[in-house]
Amino acid sequence: MSEFPQRLIEGYGAFLSERLPHEQSRYRALAEHGQRPEVMVIGCCDSRCSPELIFDAGPGEVFVSRNIANLVPPYTPDSAQRSMSAALEFAVQALKVKHIVVLAHAQCGGIRAYAEEAEPLSPGDFIGNWMSIIEPAAKAVGPRGERSFQEYVTALEQTSAVKTLDNLMTFPYVRSRVAAGKLELHAAYFGVATGDLSIYDPAQKKFIRVAAEAHAKAFAEPRF
Ligand SMILES: [Zn+2]
């Protein structure tokens, strides 16, 4: 018989004793009236980058779709089974979210694999095929040149997030809601080791740190 991970049983126990008592009425209301999140987050599968944890979101607050390297393929109405496009369609058409946040992050394994031209993990090379979505971003970043590998990968991670906003705009219903002022698109970048968060500013064409003061305070205070 297979064994369900003990860590998850323990985690569920903590959820029952700590979180659920505080949020029981919220869960009931959400079950009764349905979810109405105003924000969709498109994040990476990376286990260190849970959007609900980073943004301290409660149940019903963010609609999350995660994939390798937080990418969105351009709008392609064909018969392929497209998980990302289905999630996007539901978020925009049914939930009518007001914001879509593409949450990129440092040390992204998918981006690194692309930058290192890593060997496929399987004959089908699902990752390689998926990561080819970032080719326009890689073109925009240009060759590595004098940059360190780390600088190059960071540029790729950030540029890819911005290009993903362009890909989102290839979906007709995204484009029309953005044009009508009913939907805003954002790119953000989470530094895993540092815990800092930057938001892309289209006017300056760069990522700007947010809550830097609160971040410095949180890191300055002794924890133990
Ligand atoms: Zn990643």
PDB file of C-alpha atoms and ligand atoms in Angstrom:
ATOM      1  CA  MET A   1       0.000   0.000   0.000  1.00  0.00           C
ATOM      2  CA  SER A   2       1.296   3.418  -0.834  1.00  0.00           C
ATOM      3  CA  GLU A   3       1.935   5.828   1.982  1.00  0.00           C
ATOM      4  CA  PHE A   4       0.582   9.338   1.896  1.00  0.00           C
ATOM      5  CA  PRO A   5       3.390  11.755   2.889  1.00  0.00           C
ATOM      6  CA  GLN A   6       3.427  12.162   6.667  1.00  0.00           C
ATOM      7  CA  ARG A   7       4.569  15.769   6.282  1.00  0.00           C
ATOM      8  CA  LEU A   8       1.278  16.568   4.561  1.00  0.00           C
ATOM      9  CA  ILE A   9      -0.810  14.852   7.259  1.00  0.00           C
ATOM     10  CA  GLU A  10       1.004  16.932   9.878  1.00  0.00           C
ATOM     11  CA  GLY A  11       0.553  20.078   7.812  1.00  0.00           C
ATOM     12  CA  TYR A  12      -3.165  19.379   7.526  1.00  0.00           C
ATOM     13  CA  GLY A  13      -3.275  18.971  11.316  1.00  0.00           C
ATOM     14  CA  ALA A  14      -1.713  22.421  11.691  1.00  0.00           C
ATOM     15  CA  PHE A  15      -4.243  23.828   9.192  1.00  0.00           C
ATOM     16  CA  LEU A  16      -7.103  22.367  11.267  1.00  0.00           C
ATOM     17  CA  SER A  17      -5.842  23.766  14.546  1.00  0.00           C
ATOM     18  CA  GLU A  18      -4.477  27.136  13.403  1.00  0.00           C
ATOM     19  CA  ARG A  19      -5.828  28.445  10.142  1.00  0.00           C
ATOM     20  CA  LEU A  20      -9.262  26.885   9.847  1.00  0.00           C
ATOM     21  CA  PRO A  21     -10.659  28.225  13.149  1.00  0.00           C
ATOM     22  CA  HIS A  22      -9.848  31.780  12.010  1.00  0.00           C
ATOM     23  CA  GLU A  23     -11.155  31.347   8.495  1.00  0.00           C
ATOM     24  CA  GLN A  24     -14.025  28.918   8.890  1.00  0.00           C
ATOM     25  CA  SER A  25     -16.711  31.502   8.158  1.00  0.00           C
ATOM     26  CA  ARG A  26     -14.755  32.687   5.129  1.00  0.00           C
ATOM     27  CA  TYR A  27     -14.540  29.141   3.763  1.00  0.00           C
ATOM     28  CA  ARG A  28     -18.288  28.712   4.290  1.00  0.00           C
ATOM     29  CA  ALA A  29     -19.087  31.998   2.545  1.00  0.00           C
ATOM     30  CA  LEU A  30     -16.773  31.107  -0.340  1.00  0.00           C
ATOM     31  CA  ALA A  31     -18.463  27.724  -0.675  1.00  0.00           C
ATOM     32  CA  GLU A  32     -21.898  29.321  -0.651  1.00  0.00           C
ATOM     33  CA  HIS A  33     -21.294  32.304  -2.913  1.00  0.00           C
ATOM     34  CA  GLY A  34     -18.348  31.044  -4.984  1.00  0.00           C
ATOM     35  CA  GLN A  35     -14.925  32.565  -5.432  1.00  0.00           C
ATOM     36  CA  ARG A  36     -14.484  36.164  -6.570  1.00  0.00           C
ATOM     37  CA  PRO A  37     -10.741  36.764  -6.585  1.00  0.00           C
ATOM     38  CA  GLU A  38      -9.684  40.050  -8.194  1.00  0.00           C
ATOM     39  CA  VAL A  39      -6.145  38.941  -8.892  1.00  0.00           C
ATOM     40  CA  MET A  40      -4.711  36.158 -10.993  1.00  0.00           C
ATOM     41  CA  VAL A  41      -1.083  35.224 -10.386  1.00  0.00           C
ATOM     42  CA  ILE A  42       0.872  33.289 -12.969  1.00  0.00           C
ATOM     43  CA  GLY A  43       3.797  31.789 -11.092  1.00  0.00           C
ATOM     44  CA  CYS A  44       6.519  29.185 -11.453  1.00  0.00           C
ATOM     45  CA  CYS A  45       6.130  25.630 -10.108  1.00  0.00           C
ATOM     46  CA  ASP A  46       9.245  26.262  -7.996  1.00  0.00           C
ATOM     47  CA  SER A  47       8.526  25.123  -4.432  1.00  0.00           C
ATOM     48  CA  ARG A  48      10.127  28.286  -3.018  1.00  0.00           C
ATOM     49  CA  CYS A  49       7.799  30.669  -4.810  1.00  0.00           C
ATOM     50  CA  SER A  50       4.279  30.064  -3.580  1.00  0.00           C
ATOM     51  CA  PRO A  51       2.283  33.221  -4.481  1.00  0.00           C
ATOM     52  CA  GLU A  52      -0.125  32.670  -1.559  1.00  0.00           C
ATOM     53  CA  LEU A  53       2.785  32.730   0.890  1.00  0.00           C
ATOM     54  CA  ILE A  54       4.629  35.666  -0.699  1.00  0.00           C
ATOM     55  CA  PHE A  55       1.489  37.824  -0.837  1.00  0.00           C
ATOM     56  CA  ASP A  56       0.018  36.488   2.420  1.00  0.00           C
ATOM     57  CA  ALA A  57      -3.222  35.647   0.618  1.00  0.00           C
ATOM     58  CA  GLY A  58      -6.155  33.971   2.304  1.00  0.00           C
ATOM     59  CA  PRO A  59      -8.650  31.577   0.712  1.00  0.00           C
ATOM     60  CA  GLY A  60     -10.493  33.061  -2.252  1.00  0.00           C
ATOM     61  CA  GLU A  61      -8.110  35.997  -2.738  1.00  0.00           C
ATOM     62  CA  VAL A  62      -5.846  34.977  -5.595  1.00  0.00           C
ATOM     63  CA  PHE A  63      -6.472  32.715  -8.547  1.00  0.00           C
ATOM     64  CA  VAL A  64      -3.155  30.981  -9.171  1.00  0.00           C
ATOM     65  CA  SER A  65      -1.808  29.143 -12.169  1.00  0.00           C
ATOM     66  CA  ARG A  66       1.738  27.820 -11.988  1.00  0.00           C
ATOM     67  CA  ASN A  67       3.947  26.331 -14.652  1.00  0.00           C
ATOM     68  CA  ILE A  68       7.651  25.908 -15.387  1.00  0.00           C
ATOM     69  CA  ALA A  69       9.189  29.424 -15.485  1.00  0.00           C
ATOM     70  CA  ASN A  70       5.824  31.271 -15.268  1.00  0.00           C
ATOM     71  CA  LEU A  71       5.316  31.447 -19.017  1.00  0.00           C
ATOM     72  CA  VAL A  72       2.275  32.026 -21.195  1.00  0.00           C
ATOM     73  CA  PRO A  73       2.393  30.757 -24.777  1.00  0.00           C
ATOM     74  CA  PRO A  74       0.937  33.185 -27.336  1.00  0.00           C
ATOM     75  CA  TYR A  75      -2.767  32.780 -28.141  1.00  0.00           C
ATOM     76  CA  THR A  76      -3.139  29.672 -30.294  1.00  0.00           C
ATOM     77  CA  PRO A  77      -6.719  28.530 -30.899  1.00  0.00           C
ATOM     78  CA  ASP A  78      -6.103  24.898 -31.852  1.00  0.00           C
ATOM     79  CA  SER A  79      -7.144  21.505 -30.515  1.00  0.00           C
ATOM     80  CA  ALA A  80      -4.116  21.012 -28.235  1.00  0.00           C
ATOM     81  CA  GLN A  81      -4.910  20.698 -24.520  1.00  0.00           C
ATOM     82  CA  ARG A  82      -3.650  23.985 -23.215  1.00  0.00           C
ATOM     83  CA  SER A  83      -3.683  24.215 -19.434  1.00  0.00           C
ATOM     84  CA  MET A  84      -2.347  27.772 -19.201  1.00  0.00           C
ATOM     85  CA  SER A  85      -4.792  29.123 -21.767  1.00  0.00           C
ATOM     86  CA  ALA A  86      -7.707  27.374 -20.040  1.00  0.00           C
ATOM     87  CA  ALA A  87      -6.780  28.910 -16.668  1.00  0.00           C
ATOM     88  CA  LEU A  88      -6.431  32.324 -18.271  1.00  0.00           C
ATOM     89  CA  GLU A  89      -9.753  32.019 -20.056  1.00  0.00           C
ATOM     90  CA  PHE A  90     -11.508  31.139 -16.802  1.00  0.00           C
ATOM     91  CA  ALA A  91      -9.820  33.922 -14.820  1.00  0.00           C
ATOM     92  CA  VAL A  92     -10.590  36.622 -17.378  1.00  0.00           C
ATOM     93  CA  GLN A  93     -13.886  35.508 -18.886  1.00  0.00           C
ATOM     94  CA  ALA A  94     -15.625  33.921 -15.889  1.00  0.00           C
ATOM     95  CA  LEU A  95     -14.020  35.477 -12.795  1.00  0.00           C
ATOM     96  CA  LYS A  96     -13.310  38.802 -14.512  1.00  0.00           C
ATOM     97  CA  VAL A  97     -10.143  39.377 -12.508  1.00  0.00           C
ATOM     98  CA  LYS A  98      -8.930  42.978 -12.441  1.00  0.00           C
ATOM     99  CA  HIS A  99      -5.213  42.208 -12.336  1.00  0.00           C
ATOM    100  CA  ILE A 100      -2.919  39.565 -13.751  1.00  0.00           C
ATOM    101  CA  VAL A 101       0.489  39.348 -12.085  1.00  0.00           C
ATOM    102  CA  VAL A 102       3.270  37.384 -13.743  1.00  0.00           C
ATOM    103  CA  LEU A 103       5.492  36.414 -10.826  1.00  0.00           C
ATOM    104  CA  ALA A 104       9.024  35.592 -11.949  1.00  0.00           C
ATOM    105  CA  HIS A 105      11.813  34.694  -9.567  1.00  0.00           C
ATOM    106  CA  ALA A 106      15.553  34.375  -9.046  1.00  0.00           C
ATOM    107  CA  GLN A 107      17.266  30.987  -9.456  1.00  0.00           C
ATOM    108  CA  CYS A 108      14.601  29.732 -11.848  1.00  0.00           C
ATOM    109  CA  GLY A 109      15.536  26.195 -12.877  1.00  0.00           C
ATOM    110  CA  GLY A 110      13.597  26.416 -16.150  1.00  0.00           C
ATOM    111  CA  ILE A 111      15.384  29.588 -17.245  1.00  0.00           C
ATOM    112  CA  ARG A 112      18.723  28.184 -16.136  1.00  0.00           C
ATOM    113  CA  ALA A 113      18.132  24.995 -18.135  1.00  0.00           C
ATOM    114  CA  TYR A 114      17.423  27.143 -21.201  1.00  0.00           C
ATOM    115  CA  ALA A 115      20.506  29.320 -20.615  1.00  0.00           C
ATOM    116  CA  GLU A 116      22.717  26.247 -20.151  1.00  0.00           C
ATOM    117  CA  GLU A 117      21.160  24.492 -23.139  1.00  0.00           C
ATOM    118  CA  ALA A 118      20.606  21.546 -20.804  1.00  0.00           C
ATOM    119  CA  GLU A 119      20.165  18.052 -22.190  1.00  0.00           C
ATOM    120  CA  PRO A 120      16.513  16.912 -22.390  1.00  0.00           C
ATOM    121  CA  LEU A 121      15.300  14.938 -19.376  1.00  0.00           C
ATOM    122  CA  SER A 122      13.117  12.732 -21.568  1.00  0.00           C
ATOM    123  CA  PRO A 123      12.923  11.882 -25.272  1.00  0.00           C
ATOM    124  CA  GLY A 124       9.807  14.037 -25.581  1.00  0.00           C
ATOM    125  CA  ASP A 125      11.713  16.993 -24.086  1.00  0.00           C
ATOM    126  CA  PHE A 126       8.614  18.667 -22.707  1.00  0.00           C
ATOM    127  CA  ILE A 127      10.716  21.217 -20.814  1.00  0.00           C
ATOM    128  CA  GLY A 128      12.801  22.183 -23.852  1.00  0.00           C
ATOM    129  CA  ASN A 129       9.697  22.556 -25.969  1.00  0.00           C
ATOM    130  CA  TRP A 130       7.946  24.589 -23.266  1.00  0.00           C
ATOM    131  CA  MET A 131      10.989  26.795 -22.632  1.00  0.00           C
ATOM    132  CA  SER A 132      11.243  27.680 -26.318  1.00  0.00           C
ATOM    133  CA  ILE A 133       8.474  30.180 -25.472  1.00  0.00           C
ATOM    134  CA  ILE A 134      11.210  32.448 -24.103  1.00  0.00           C
ATOM    135  CA  GLU A 135      13.079  32.732 -27.403  1.00  0.00           C
ATOM    136  CA  PRO A 136      11.827  36.299 -28.070  1.00  0.00           C
ATOM    137  CA  ALA A 137      13.010  37.281 -24.566  1.00  0.00           C
ATOM    138  CA  ALA A 138      16.390  35.651 -25.183  1.00  0.00           C
ATOM    139  CA  LYS A 139      16.691  37.580 -28.441  1.00  0.00           C
ATOM    140  CA  ALA A 140      15.901  40.831 -26.623  1.00  0.00           C
ATOM    141  CA  VAL A 141      18.512  40.075 -23.941  1.00  0.00           C
ATOM    142  CA  GLY A 142      21.123  39.277 -26.607  1.00  0.00           C
ATOM    143  CA  PRO A 143      24.246  37.174 -26.234  1.00  0.00           C
ATOM    144  CA  ARG A 144      25.790  36.818 -22.793  1.00  0.00           C
ATOM    145  CA  GLY A 145      28.906  38.762 -23.815  1.00  0.00           C
ATOM    146  CA  GLU A 146      30.805  40.220 -20.860  1.00  0.00           C
ATOM    147  CA  ARG A 147      28.043  39.503 -18.375  1.00  0.00           C
ATOM    148  CA  SER A 148      28.493  36.884 -15.658  1.00  0.00           C
ATOM    149  CA  PHE A 149      26.258  33.835 -16.047  1.00  0.00           C
ATOM    150  CA  GLN A 150      24.249  35.029 -13.036  1.00  0.00           C
ATOM    151  CA  GLU A 151      23.663  38.479 -14.569  1.00  0.00           C
ATOM    152  CA  TYR A 152      22.671  36.896 -17.847  1.00  0.00           C
ATOM    153  CA  VAL A 153      20.183  34.529 -16.187  1.00  0.00           C
ATOM    154  CA  THR A 154      18.673  37.384 -14.136  1.00  0.00           C
ATOM    155  CA  ALA A 155      18.232  39.447 -17.306  1.00  0.00           C
ATOM    156  CA  LEU A 156      16.571  36.459 -18.950  1.00  0.00           C
ATOM    157  CA  GLU A 157      14.246  35.859 -15.966  1.00  0.00           C
ATOM    158  CA  GLN A 158      13.151  39.489 -15.873  1.00  0.00           C
ATOM    159  CA  THR A 159      12.877  40.057 -19.614  1.00  0.00           C
ATOM    160  CA  SER A 160      10.911  36.852 -19.993  1.00  0.00           C
ATOM    161  CA  ALA A 161       8.354  38.091 -17.433  1.00  0.00           C
ATOM    162  CA  VAL A 162       7.922  41.329 -19.396  1.00  0.00           C
ATOM    163  CA  LYS A 163       7.578  39.445 -22.696  1.00  0.00           C
ATOM    164  CA  THR A 164       4.956  37.263 -21.050  1.00  0.00           C
ATOM    165  CA  LEU A 165       2.829  40.401 -20.690  1.00  0.00           C
ATOM    166  CA  ASP A 166       3.073  40.794 -24.500  1.00  0.00           C
ATOM    167  CA  ASN A 167       1.980  37.180 -24.912  1.00  0.00           C
ATOM    168  CA  LEU A 168      -0.990  37.787 -22.616  1.00  0.00           C
ATOM    169  CA  MET A 169      -2.024  40.632 -24.908  1.00  0.00           C
ATOM    170  CA  THR A 170      -2.284  38.192 -27.842  1.00  0.00           C
ATOM    171  CA  PHE A 171      -5.435  36.757 -26.205  1.00  0.00           C
ATOM    172  CA  PRO A 172      -8.372  38.728 -27.643  1.00  0.00           C
ATOM    173  CA  TYR A 173     -10.352  38.843 -24.381  1.00  0.00           C
ATOM    174  CA  VAL A 174      -7.286  40.038 -22.449  1.00  0.00           C
ATOM    175  CA  ARG A 175      -6.607  42.740 -25.029  1.00  0.00           C
ATOM    176  CA  SER A 176     -10.200  43.981 -25.038  1.00  0.00           C
ATOM    177  CA  ARG A 177     -10.484  44.129 -21.242  1.00  0.00           C
ATOM    178  CA  VAL A 178      -7.139  45.927 -20.949  1.00  0.00           C
ATOM    179  CA  ALA A 179      -8.280  48.429 -23.603  1.00  0.00           C
ATOM    180  CA  ALA A 180     -11.531  48.964 -21.679  1.00  0.00           C
ATOM    181  CA  GLY A 181      -9.603  49.691 -18.477  1.00  0.00           C
ATOM    182  CA  LYS A 182     -11.057  46.635 -16.746  1.00  0.00           C
ATOM    183  CA  LEU A 183      -7.854  44.616 -16.521  1.00  0.00           C
ATOM    184  CA  GLU A 184      -4.247  45.495 -15.699  1.00  0.00           C
ATOM    185  CA  LEU A 185      -1.179  43.370 -16.376  1.00  0.00           C
ATOM    186  CA  HIS A 186       1.883  43.405 -14.138  1.00  0.00           C
ATOM    187  CA  ALA A 187       5.255  41.674 -13.940  1.00  0.00           C
ATOM    188  CA  ALA A 188       6.953  41.063 -10.588  1.00  0.00           C
ATOM    189  CA  TYR A 189      10.232  39.471  -9.575  1.00  0.00           C
ATOM    190  CA  PHE A 190      10.889  37.656  -6.301  1.00  0.00           C
ATOM    191  CA  GLY A 191      14.450  37.266  -5.013  1.00  0.00           C
ATOM    192  CA  VAL A 192      14.374  33.865  -3.355  1.00  0.00           C
ATOM    193  CA  ALA A 193      17.497  34.278  -1.217  1.00  0.00           C
ATOM    194  CA  THR A 194      16.836  37.884  -0.245  1.00  0.00           C
ATOM    195  CA  GLY A 195      13.029  37.809  -0.055  1.00  0.00           C
ATOM    196  CA  ASP A 196      12.823  41.126  -1.901  1.00  0.00           C
ATOM    197  CA  LEU A 197      10.140  41.899  -4.449  1.00  0.00           C
ATOM    198  CA  SER A 198      10.393  44.142  -7.513  1.00  0.00           C
ATOM    199  CA  ILE A 199       7.636  45.342  -9.805  1.00  0.00           C
ATOM    200  CA  TYR A 200       8.163  46.184 -13.448  1.00  0.00           C
ATOM    201  CA  ASP A 201       7.706  49.860 -14.272  1.00  0.00           C
ATOM    202  CA  PRO A 202       6.892  50.207 -18.000  1.00  0.00           C
ATOM    203  CA  ALA A 203       7.811  53.924 -17.972  1.00  0.00           C
ATOM    204  CA  GLN A 204      11.359  53.273 -16.737  1.00  0.00           C
ATOM    205  CA  LYS A 205      11.523  49.873 -18.412  1.00  0.00           C
ATOM    206  CA  LYS A 206      12.983  48.274 -15.305  1.00  0.00           C
ATOM    207  CA  PHE A 207      12.049  46.415 -12.145  1.00  0.00           C
ATOM    208  CA  ILE A 208      11.704  48.628  -9.088  1.00  0.00           C
ATOM    209  CA  ARG A 209      11.813  47.264  -5.544  1.00  0.00           C
ATOM    210  CA  VAL A 210       8.711  47.645  -3.436  1.00  0.00           C
ATOM    211  CA  ALA A 211       8.410  47.913   0.340  1.00  0.00           C
ATOM    212  CA  ALA A 212      12.192  48.214   0.606  1.00  0.00           C
ATOM    213  CA  GLU A 213      11.936  49.833   4.042  1.00  0.00           C
ATOM    214  CA  ALA A 214       9.677  47.132   5.448  1.00  0.00           C
ATOM    215  CA  HIS A 215      12.008  44.546   3.954  1.00  0.00           C
ATOM    216  CA  ALA A 216      15.094  46.106   5.560  1.00  0.00           C
ATOM    217  CA  LYS A 217      13.278  46.253   8.907  1.00  0.00           C
ATOM    218  CA  ALA A 218      12.173  42.622   8.685  1.00  0.00           C
ATOM    219  CA  PHE A 219      15.715  41.515   7.986  1.00  0.00           C
ATOM    220  CA  ALA A 220      17.296  43.772  10.611  1.00  0.00           C
ATOM    221  CA  GLU A 221      15.214  42.457  13.493  1.00  0.00           C
ATOM    222  CA  PRO A 222      16.656  39.446  15.277  1.00  0.00           C
ATOM    223  CA  ARG A 223      14.299  36.489  14.992  1.00  0.00           C
ATOM    224  CA  PHE A 224      15.458  34.406  17.925  1.00  0.00           C
TER     225      PHE A 224
HETATM  226 ZN    ZN B   1      11.117  28.989 -11.774  1.00  0.00          ZN
END
